[in-house]
mmCIF file of N, CA and C in Angstrom:
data_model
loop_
_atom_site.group_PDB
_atom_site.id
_atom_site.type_symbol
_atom_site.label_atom_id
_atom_site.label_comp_id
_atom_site.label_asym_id
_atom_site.label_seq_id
_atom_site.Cartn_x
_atom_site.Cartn_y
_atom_site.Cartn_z
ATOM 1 N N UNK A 1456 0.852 -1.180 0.000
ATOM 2 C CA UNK A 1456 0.000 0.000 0.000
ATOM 3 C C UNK A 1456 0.896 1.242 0.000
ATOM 4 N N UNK A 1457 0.514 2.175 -0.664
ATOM 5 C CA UNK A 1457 1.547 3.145 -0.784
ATOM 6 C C UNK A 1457 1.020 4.464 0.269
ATOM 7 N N UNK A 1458 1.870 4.873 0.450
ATOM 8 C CA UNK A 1458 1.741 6.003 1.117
ATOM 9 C C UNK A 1458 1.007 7.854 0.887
ATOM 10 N N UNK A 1459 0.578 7.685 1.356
ATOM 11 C CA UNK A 1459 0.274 9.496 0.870
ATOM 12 C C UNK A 1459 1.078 10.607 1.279
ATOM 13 N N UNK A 1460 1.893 11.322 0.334
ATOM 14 C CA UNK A 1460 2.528 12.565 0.640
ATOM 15 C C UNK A 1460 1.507 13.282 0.312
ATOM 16 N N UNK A 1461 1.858 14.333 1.449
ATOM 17 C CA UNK A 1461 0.824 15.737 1.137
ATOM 18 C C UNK A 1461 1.846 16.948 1.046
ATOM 19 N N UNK A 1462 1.976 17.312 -0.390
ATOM 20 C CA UNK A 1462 2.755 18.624 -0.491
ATOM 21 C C UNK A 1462 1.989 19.997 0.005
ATOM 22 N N UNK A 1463 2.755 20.580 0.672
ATOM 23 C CA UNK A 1463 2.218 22.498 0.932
ATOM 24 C C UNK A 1463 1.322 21.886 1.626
ATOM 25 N N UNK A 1464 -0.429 22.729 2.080
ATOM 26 C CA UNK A 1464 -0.908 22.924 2.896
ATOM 27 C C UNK A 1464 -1.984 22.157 2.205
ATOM 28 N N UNK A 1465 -1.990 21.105 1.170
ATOM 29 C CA UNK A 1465 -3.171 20.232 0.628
ATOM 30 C C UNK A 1465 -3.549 19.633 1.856
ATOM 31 N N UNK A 1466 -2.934 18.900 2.637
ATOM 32 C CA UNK A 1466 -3.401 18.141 3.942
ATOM 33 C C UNK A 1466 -4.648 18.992 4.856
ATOM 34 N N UNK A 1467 -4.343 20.362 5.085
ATOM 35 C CA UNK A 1467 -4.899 21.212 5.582
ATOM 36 C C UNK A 1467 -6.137 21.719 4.269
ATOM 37 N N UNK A 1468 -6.042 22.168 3.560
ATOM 38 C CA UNK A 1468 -6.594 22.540 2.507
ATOM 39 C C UNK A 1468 -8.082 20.926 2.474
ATOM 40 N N UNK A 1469 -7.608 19.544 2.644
ATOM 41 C CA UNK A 1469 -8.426 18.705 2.797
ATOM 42 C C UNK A 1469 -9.778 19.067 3.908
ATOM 43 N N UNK A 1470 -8.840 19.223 4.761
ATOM 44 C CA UNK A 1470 -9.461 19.229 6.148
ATOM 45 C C UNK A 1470 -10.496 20.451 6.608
ATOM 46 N N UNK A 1471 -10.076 21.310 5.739
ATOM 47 C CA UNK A 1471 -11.042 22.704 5.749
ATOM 48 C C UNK A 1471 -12.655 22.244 4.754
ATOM 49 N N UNK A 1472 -12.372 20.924 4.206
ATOM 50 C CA UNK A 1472 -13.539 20.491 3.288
ATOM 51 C C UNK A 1472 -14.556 20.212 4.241
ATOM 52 N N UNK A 1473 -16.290 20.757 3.835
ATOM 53 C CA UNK A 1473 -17.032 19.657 4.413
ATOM 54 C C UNK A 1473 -17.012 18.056 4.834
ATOM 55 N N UNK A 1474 -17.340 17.591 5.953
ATOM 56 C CA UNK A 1474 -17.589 16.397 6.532
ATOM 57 C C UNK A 1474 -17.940 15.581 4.919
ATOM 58 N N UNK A 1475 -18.881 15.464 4.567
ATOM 59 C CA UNK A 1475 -19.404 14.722 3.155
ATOM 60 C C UNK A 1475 -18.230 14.350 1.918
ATOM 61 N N UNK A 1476 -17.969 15.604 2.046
ATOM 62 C CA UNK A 1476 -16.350 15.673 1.075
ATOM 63 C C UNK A 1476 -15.526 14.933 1.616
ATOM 64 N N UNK A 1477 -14.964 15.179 2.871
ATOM 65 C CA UNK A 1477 -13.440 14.832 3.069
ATOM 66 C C UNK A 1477 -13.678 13.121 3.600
ATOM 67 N N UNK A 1478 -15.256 12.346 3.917
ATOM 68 C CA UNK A 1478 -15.188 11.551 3.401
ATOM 69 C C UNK A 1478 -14.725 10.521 2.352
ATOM 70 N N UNK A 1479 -15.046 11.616 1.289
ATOM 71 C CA UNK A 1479 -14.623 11.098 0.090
ATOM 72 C C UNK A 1479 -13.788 10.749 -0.498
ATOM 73 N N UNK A 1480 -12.692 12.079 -0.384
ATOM 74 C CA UNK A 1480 -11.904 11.966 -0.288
ATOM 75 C C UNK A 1480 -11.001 11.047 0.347
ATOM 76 N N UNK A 1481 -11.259 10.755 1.549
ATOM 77 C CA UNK A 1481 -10.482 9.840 2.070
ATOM 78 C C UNK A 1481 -10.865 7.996 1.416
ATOM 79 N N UNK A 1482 -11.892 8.050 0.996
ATOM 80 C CA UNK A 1482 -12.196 6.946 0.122
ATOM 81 C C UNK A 1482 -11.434 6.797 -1.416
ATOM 82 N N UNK A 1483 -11.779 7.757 -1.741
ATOM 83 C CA UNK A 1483 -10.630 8.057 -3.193
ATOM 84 C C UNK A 1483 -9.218 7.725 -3.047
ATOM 85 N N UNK A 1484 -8.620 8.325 -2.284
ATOM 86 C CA UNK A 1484 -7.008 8.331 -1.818
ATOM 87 C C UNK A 1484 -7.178 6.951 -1.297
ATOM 88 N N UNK A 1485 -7.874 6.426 -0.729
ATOM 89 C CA UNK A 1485 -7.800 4.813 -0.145
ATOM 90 C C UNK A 1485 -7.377 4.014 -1.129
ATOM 91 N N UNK A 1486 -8.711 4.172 -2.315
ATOM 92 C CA UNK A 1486 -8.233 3.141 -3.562
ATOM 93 C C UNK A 1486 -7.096 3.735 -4.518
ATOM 94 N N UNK A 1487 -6.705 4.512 -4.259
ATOM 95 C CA UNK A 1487 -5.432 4.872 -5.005
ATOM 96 C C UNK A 1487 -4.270 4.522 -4.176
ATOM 97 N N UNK A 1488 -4.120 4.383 -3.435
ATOM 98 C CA UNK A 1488 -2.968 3.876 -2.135
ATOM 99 C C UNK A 1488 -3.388 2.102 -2.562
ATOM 100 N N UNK A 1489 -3.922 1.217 -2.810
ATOM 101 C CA UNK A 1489 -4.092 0.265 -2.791
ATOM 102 C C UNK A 1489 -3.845 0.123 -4.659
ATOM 103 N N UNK A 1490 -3.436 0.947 -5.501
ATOM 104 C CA UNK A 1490 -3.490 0.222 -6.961
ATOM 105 C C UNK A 1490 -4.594 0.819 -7.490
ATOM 106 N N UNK A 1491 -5.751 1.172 -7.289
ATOM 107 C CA UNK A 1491 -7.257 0.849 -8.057
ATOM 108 C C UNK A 1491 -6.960 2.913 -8.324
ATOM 109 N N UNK A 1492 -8.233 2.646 -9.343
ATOM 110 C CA UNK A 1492 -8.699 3.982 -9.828
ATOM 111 C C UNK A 1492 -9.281 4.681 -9.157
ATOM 112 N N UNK A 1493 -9.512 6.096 -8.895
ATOM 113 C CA UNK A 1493 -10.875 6.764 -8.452
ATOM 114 C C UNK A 1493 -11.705 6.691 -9.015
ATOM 115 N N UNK A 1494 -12.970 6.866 -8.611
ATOM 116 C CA UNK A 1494 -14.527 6.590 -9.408
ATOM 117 C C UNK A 1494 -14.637 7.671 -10.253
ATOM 118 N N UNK A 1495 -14.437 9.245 -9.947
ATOM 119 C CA UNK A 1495 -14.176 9.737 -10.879
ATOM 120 C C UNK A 1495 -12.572 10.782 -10.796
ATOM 121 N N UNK A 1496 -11.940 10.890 -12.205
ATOM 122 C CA UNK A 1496 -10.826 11.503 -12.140
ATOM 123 C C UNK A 1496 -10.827 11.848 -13.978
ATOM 124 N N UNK A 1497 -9.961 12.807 -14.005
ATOM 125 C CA UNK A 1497 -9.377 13.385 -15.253
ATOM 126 C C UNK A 1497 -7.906 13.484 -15.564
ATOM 127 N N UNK A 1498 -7.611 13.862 -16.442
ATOM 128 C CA UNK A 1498 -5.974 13.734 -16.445
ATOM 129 C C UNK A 1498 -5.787 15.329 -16.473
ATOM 130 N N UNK A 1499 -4.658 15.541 -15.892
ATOM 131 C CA UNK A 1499 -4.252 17.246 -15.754
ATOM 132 C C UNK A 1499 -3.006 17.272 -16.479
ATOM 133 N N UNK A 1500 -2.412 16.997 -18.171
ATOM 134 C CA UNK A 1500 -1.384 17.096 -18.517
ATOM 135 C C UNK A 1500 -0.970 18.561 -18.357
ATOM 136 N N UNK A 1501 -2.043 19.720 -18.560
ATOM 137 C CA UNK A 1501 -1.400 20.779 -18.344
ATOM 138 C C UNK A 1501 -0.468 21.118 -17.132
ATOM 139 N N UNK A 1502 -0.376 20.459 -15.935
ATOM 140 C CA UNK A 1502 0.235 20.349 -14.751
ATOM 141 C C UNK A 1502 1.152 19.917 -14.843
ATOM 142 N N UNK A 1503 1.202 18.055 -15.672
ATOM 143 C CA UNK A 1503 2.840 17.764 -15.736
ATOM 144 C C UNK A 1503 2.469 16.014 -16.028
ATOM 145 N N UNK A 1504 2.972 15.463 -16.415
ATOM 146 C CA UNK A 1504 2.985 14.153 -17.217
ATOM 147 C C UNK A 1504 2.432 13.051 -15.931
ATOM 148 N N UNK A 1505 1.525 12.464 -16.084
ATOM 149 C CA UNK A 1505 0.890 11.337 -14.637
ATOM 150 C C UNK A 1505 0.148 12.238 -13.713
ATOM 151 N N UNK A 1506 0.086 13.510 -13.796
ATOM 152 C CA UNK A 1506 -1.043 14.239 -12.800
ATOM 153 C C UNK A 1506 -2.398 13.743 -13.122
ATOM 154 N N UNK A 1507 -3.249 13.870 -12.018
ATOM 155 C CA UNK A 1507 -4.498 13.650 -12.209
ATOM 156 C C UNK A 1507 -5.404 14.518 -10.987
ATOM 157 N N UNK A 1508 -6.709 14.403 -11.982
ATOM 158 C CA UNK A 1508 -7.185 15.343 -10.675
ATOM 159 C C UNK A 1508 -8.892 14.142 -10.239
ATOM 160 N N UNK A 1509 -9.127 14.407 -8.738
ATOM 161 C CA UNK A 1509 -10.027 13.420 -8.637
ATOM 162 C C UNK A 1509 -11.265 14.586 -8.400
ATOM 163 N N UNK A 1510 -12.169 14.448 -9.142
ATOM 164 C CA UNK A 1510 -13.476 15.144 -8.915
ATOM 165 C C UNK A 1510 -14.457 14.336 -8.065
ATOM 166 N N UNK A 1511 -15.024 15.416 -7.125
ATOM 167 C CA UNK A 1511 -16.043 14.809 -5.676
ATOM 168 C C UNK A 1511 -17.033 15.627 -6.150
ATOM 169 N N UNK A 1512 -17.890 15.432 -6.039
ATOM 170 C CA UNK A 1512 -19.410 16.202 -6.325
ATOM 171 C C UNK A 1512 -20.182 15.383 -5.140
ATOM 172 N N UNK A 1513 -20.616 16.616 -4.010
ATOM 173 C CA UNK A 1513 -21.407 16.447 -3.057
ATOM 174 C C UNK A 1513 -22.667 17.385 -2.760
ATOM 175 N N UNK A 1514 -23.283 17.032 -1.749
ATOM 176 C CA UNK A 1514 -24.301 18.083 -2.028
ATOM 177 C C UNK A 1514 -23.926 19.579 -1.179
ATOM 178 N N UNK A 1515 -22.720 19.063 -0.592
ATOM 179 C CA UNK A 1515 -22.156 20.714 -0.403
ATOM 180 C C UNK A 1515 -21.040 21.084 -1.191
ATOM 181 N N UNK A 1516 -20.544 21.024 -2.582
ATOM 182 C CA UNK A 1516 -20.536 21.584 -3.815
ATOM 183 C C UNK A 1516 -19.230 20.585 -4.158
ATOM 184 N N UNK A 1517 -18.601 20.906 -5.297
ATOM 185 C CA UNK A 1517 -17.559 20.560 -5.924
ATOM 186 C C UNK A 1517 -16.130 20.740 -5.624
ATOM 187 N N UNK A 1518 -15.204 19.807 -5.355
ATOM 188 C CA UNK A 1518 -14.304 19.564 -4.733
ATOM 189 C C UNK A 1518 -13.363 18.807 -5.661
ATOM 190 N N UNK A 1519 -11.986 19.293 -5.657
ATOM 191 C CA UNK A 1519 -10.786 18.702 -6.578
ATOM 192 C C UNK A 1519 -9.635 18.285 -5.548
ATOM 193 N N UNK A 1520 -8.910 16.930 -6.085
ATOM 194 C CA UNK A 1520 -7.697 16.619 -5.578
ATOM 195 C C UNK A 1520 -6.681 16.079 -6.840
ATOM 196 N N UNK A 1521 -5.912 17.619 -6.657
ATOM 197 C CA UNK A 1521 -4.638 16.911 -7.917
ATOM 198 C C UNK A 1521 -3.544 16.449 -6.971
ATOM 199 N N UNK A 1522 -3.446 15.340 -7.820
ATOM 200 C CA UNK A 1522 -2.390 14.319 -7.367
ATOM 201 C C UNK A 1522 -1.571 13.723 -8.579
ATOM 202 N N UNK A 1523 -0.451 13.141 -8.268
ATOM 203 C CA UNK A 1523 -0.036 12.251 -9.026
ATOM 204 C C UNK A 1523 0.605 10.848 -8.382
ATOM 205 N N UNK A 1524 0.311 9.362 -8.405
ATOM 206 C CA UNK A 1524 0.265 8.424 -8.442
ATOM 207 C C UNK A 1524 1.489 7.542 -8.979
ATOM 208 N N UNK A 1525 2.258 8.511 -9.965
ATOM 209 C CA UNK A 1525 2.828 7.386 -11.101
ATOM 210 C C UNK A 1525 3.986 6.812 -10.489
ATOM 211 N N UNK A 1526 5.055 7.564 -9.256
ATOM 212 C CA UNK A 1526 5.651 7.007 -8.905
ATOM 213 C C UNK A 1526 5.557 5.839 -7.811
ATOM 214 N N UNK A 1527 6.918 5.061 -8.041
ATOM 215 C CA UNK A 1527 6.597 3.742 -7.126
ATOM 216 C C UNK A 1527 6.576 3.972 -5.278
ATOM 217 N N UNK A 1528 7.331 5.313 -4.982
ATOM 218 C CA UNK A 1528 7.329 5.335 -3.497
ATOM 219 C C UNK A 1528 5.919 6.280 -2.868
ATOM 220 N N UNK A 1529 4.987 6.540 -3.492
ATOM 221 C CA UNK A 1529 3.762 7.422 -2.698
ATOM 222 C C UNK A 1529 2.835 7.377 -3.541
ATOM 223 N N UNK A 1530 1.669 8.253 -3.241
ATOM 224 C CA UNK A 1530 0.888 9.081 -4.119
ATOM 225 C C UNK A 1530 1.142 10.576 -3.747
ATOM 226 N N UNK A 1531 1.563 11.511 -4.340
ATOM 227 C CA UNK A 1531 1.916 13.151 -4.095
ATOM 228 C C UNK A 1531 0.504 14.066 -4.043
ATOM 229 N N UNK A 1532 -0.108 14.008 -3.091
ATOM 230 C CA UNK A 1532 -1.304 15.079 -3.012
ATOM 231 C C UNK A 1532 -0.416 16.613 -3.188
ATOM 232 N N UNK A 1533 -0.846 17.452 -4.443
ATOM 233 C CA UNK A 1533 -0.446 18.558 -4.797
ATOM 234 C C UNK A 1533 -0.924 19.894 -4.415
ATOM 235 N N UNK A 1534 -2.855 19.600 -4.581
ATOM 236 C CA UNK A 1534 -2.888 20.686 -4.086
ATOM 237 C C UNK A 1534 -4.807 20.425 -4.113
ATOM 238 N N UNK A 1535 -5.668 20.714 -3.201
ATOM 239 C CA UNK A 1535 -6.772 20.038 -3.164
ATOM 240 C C UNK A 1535 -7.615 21.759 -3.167
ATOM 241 N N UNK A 1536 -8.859 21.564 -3.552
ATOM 242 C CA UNK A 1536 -10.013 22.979 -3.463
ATOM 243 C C UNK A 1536 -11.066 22.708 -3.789
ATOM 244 N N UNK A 1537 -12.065 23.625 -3.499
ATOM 245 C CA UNK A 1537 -13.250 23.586 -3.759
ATOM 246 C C UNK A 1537 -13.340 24.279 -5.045
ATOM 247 N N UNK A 1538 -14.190 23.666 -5.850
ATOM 248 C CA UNK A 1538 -14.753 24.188 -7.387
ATOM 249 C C UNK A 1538 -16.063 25.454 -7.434
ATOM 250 N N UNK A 1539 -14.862 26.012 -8.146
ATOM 251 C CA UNK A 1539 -16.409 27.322 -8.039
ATOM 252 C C UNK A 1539 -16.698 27.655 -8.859
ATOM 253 N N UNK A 1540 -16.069 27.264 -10.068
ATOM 254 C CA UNK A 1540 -16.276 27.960 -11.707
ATOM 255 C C UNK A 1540 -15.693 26.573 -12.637
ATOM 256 N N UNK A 1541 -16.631 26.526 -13.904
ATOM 257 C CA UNK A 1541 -16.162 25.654 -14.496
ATOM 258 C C UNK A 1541 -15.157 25.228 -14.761
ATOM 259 N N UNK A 1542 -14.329 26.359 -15.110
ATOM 260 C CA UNK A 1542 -12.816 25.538 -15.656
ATOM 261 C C UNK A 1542 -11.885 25.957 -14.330
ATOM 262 N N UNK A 1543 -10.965 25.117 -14.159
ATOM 263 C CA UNK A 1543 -9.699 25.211 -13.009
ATOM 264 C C UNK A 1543 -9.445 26.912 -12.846
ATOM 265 N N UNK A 1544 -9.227 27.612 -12.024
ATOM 266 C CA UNK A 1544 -8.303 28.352 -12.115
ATOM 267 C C UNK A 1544 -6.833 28.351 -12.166
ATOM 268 N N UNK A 1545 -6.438 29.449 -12.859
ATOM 269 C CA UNK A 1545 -5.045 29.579 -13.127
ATOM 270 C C UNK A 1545 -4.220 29.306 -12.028
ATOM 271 N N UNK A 1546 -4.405 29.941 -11.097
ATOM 272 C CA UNK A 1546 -3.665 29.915 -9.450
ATOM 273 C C UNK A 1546 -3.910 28.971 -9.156
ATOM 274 N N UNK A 1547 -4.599 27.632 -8.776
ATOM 275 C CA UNK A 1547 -4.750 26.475 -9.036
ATOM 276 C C UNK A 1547 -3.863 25.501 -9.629
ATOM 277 N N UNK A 1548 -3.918 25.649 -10.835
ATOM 278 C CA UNK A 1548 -2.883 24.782 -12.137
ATOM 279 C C UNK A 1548 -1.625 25.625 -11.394
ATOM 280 N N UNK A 1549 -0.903 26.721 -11.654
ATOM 281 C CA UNK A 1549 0.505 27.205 -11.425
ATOM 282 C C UNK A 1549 0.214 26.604 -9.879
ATOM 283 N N UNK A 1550 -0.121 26.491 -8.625
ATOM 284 C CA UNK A 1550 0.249 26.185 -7.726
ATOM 285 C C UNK A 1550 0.340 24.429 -7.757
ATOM 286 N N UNK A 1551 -0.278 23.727 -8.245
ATOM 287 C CA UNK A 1551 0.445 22.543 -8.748
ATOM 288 C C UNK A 1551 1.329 21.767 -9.287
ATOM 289 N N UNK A 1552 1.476 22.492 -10.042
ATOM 290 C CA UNK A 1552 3.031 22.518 -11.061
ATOM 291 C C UNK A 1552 3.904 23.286 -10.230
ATOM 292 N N UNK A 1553 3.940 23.818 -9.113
ATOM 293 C CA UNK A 1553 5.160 24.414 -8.849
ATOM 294 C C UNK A 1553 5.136 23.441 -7.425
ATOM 295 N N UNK A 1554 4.480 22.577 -7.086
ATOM 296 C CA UNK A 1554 4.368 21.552 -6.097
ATOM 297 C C UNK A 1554 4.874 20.430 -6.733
ATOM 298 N N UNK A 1555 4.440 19.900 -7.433
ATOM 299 C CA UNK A 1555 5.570 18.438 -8.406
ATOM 300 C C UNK A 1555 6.930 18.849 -8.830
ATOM 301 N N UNK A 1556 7.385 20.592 -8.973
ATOM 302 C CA UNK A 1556 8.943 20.521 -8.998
ATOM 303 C C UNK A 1556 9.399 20.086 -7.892
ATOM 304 N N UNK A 1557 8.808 19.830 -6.919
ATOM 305 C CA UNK A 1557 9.291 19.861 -5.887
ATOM 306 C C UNK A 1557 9.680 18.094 -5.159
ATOM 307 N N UNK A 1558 8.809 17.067 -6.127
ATOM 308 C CA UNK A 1558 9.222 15.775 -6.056
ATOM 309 C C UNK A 1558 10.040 15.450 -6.499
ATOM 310 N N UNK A 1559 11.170 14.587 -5.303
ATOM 311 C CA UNK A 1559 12.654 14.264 -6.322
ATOM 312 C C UNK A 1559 12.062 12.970 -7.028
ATOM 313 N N UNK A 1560 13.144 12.669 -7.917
ATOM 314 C CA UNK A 1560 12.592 11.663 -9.153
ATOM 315 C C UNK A 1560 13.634 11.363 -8.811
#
């Protein structure tokens, strides 16, 4: 089972989520620590090659966790938020990508 790194203040950034959410979350990150997929996720190449982001839809609103998975020692939680507008924000994407420079390879 692999481990979860939490880069920057995603750990915290989780935890500020509604109860319903951070459920979920913690279900998502479960089956990704064990091998398996999230139920739902997208790919974030604009971020950086193996990012992914896991989408939560609850009834207290929309919630993202970019991560990346691909290496063999963790899963890298990058940077987690609540959704407020259709497409990602910019500050969003650049604060992700400047969180995976930060994994040694």
């Amino acid at each position: 089972m692999k481990p979860i790194v939490w880069l920057g203040t995603s750990k915290d950034e989780v935890r500020a989520f509604p109860e319903d959410a951070r459920r979920d979350v913690g279900f998502q990150l479960d089956k990704l620590q064990r091998g398996e997929e999230p139920d739902d996720w997208k790919p974030m190449n604009t971020i950086g090659p193996g990012v992914r982001e896991i989408r939560i839809r609850e009834s207290s609103g929309a919630f993202r966790i970019i991560y990346v998975a691909k290496f063999v020692d963790a899963v890298h939680v990058l940077h987690a938020f609540r959704k407020k507008t259709q497409q990602t924000r910019t500050g969003d994407i650049e604060l992700a990508k400047e969180r995976l420079k930060t994994i040694p390879r």
